[in-house]
CSV table of C-alpha atoms in Angstrom, one decimal:
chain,number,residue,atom,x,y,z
A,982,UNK,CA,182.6,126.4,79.1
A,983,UNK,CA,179.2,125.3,79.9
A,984,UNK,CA,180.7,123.2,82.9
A,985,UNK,CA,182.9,126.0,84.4
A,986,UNK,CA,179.5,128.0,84.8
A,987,UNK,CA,177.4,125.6,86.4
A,988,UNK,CA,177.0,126.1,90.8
A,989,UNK,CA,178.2,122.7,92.7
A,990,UNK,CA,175.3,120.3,93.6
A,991,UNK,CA,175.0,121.0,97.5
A,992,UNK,CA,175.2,117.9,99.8
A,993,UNK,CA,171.6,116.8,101.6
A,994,UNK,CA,171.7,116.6,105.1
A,995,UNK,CA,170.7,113.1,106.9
A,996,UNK,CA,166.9,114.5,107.6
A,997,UNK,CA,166.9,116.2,103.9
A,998,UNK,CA,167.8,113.2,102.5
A,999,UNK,CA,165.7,110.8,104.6
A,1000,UNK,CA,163.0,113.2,103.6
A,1001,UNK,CA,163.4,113.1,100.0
A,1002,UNK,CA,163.8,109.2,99.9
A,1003,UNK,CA,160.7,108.4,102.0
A,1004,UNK,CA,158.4,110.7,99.4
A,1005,UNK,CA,155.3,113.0,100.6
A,1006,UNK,CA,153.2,109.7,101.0
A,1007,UNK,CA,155.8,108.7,103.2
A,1008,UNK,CA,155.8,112.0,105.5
A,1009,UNK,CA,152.2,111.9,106.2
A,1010,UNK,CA,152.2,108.6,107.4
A,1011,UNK,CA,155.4,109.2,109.7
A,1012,UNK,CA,153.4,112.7,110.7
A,1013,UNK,CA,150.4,110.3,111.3
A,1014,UNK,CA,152.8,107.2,113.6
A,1015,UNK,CA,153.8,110.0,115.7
A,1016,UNK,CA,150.3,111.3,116.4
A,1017,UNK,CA,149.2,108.2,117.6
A,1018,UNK,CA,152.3,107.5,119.5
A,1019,UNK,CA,151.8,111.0,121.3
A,1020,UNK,CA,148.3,110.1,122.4
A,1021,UNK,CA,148.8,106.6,123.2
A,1022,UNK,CA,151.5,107.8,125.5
A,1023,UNK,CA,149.3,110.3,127.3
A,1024,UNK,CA,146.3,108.5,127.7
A,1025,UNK,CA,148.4,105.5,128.9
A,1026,UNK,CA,147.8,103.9,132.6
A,1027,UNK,CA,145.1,101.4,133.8
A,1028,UNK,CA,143.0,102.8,137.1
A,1029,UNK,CA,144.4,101.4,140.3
A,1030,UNK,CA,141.3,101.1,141.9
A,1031,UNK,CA,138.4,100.7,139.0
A,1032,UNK,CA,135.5,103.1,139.6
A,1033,UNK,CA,136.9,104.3,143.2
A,1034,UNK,CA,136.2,107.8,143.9
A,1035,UNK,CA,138.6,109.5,146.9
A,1036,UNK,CA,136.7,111.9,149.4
A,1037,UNK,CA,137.4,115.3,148.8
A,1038,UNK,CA,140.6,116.7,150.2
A,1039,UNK,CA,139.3,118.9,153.0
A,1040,UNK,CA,137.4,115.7,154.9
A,1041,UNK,CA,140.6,114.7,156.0
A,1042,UNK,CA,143.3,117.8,155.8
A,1043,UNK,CA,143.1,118.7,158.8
A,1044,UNK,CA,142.4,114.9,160.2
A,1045,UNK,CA,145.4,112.7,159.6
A,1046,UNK,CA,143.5,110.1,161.5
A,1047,UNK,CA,141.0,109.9,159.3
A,1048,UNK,CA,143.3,109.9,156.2
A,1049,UNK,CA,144.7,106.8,157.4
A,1050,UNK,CA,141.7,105.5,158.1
A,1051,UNK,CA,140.4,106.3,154.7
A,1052,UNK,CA,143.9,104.7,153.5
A,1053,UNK,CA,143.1,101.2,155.8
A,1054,UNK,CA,139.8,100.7,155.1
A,1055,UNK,CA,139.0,101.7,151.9
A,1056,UNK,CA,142.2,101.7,149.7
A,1057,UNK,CA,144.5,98.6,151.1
A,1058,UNK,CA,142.0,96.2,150.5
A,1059,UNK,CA,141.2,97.1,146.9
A,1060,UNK,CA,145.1,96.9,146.5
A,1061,UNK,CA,145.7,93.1,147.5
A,1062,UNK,CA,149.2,93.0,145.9
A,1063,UNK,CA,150.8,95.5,147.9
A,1064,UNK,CA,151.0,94.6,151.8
A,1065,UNK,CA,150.5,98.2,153.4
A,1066,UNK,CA,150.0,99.6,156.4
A,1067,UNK,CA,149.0,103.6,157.4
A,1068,UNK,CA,150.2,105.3,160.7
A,1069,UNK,CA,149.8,109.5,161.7
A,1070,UNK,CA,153.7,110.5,162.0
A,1071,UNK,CA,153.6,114.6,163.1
A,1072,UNK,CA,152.1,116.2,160.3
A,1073,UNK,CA,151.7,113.6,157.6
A,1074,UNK,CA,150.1,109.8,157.4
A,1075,UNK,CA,153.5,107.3,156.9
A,1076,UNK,CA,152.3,104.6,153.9
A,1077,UNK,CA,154.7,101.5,154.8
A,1078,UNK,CA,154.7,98.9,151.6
A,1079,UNK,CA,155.8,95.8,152.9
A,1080,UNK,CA,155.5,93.5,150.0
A,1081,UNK,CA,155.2,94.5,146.1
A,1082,UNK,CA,156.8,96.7,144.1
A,1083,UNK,CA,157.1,100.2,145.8
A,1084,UNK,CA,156.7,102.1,143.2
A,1085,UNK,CA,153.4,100.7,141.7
A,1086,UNK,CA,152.0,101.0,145.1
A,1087,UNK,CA,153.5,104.6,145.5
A,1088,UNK,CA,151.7,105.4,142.4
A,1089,UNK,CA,148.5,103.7,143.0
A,1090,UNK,CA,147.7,105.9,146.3
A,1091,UNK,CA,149.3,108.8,144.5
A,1092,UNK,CA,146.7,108.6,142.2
A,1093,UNK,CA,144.2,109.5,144.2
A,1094,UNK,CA,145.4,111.4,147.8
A,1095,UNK,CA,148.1,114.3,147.9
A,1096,UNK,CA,151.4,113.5,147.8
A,1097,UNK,CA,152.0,116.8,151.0
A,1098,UNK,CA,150.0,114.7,153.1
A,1099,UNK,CA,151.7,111.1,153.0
A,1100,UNK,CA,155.5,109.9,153.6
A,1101,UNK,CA,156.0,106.5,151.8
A,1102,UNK,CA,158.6,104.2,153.6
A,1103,UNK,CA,159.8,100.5,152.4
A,1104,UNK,CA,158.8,97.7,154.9
């Protein structure tokens, strides 16, 4: 009669049961992995250009010229992987990457001028 009177054992869900087998010591050091992943992912990415500061935005706004002068002088040749080249098309500077991977270069000058001002083209 005991038996009849006794509630079914409920199943454990997958995370219940993961929970319950990895221990408390087990959860803080999961809770402490994902922590570090979190910031490792979010401070992650080396500077392009080591200690190169852009000039501020409205030197060159209103003076696409200079932007891609900026761009020729100063950028291209701390970015020796990437063969570039910067021309003033209507209202924005046109970055053409001739060699390298596009992307890393995209990102690279990204990094540091407005992406409303510049039109990136493959070479």
């Amino acid at each position: 009669m005991n038996e009849e009177n006794r509630p079914a054992e409920e199943k454990l869900t997958a995370g219940q049961s993961f929970v319950k087998s990895i221990r408390p010591a087990g959860c803080a050091l999961f809770l402490i992995v994902a922590v570090l992943v979190a910031a490792v992912c979010l401070t992650a990415g080396r500077d392009p250009i080591p200690g190169y500061t852009p000039p501020e935005r409205a030197s060159y706004e209103n003076n696409l010229p200079a932007l891609a002068a900026v761009l020729t002088e100063q950028v291209f040749p701390q970015l020796p992987e990437y063969d570039m080249t910067a021309a003033v098309t209507g209202d924005a500077v046109t970055v053409t990457v001739e060699e390298g991977n596009f992307a890393a270069a995209r990102a690279a000058i990204l990094r540091y001028f407005p992406e409303d001002l510049i039109i990136f083209e493959r070479g």
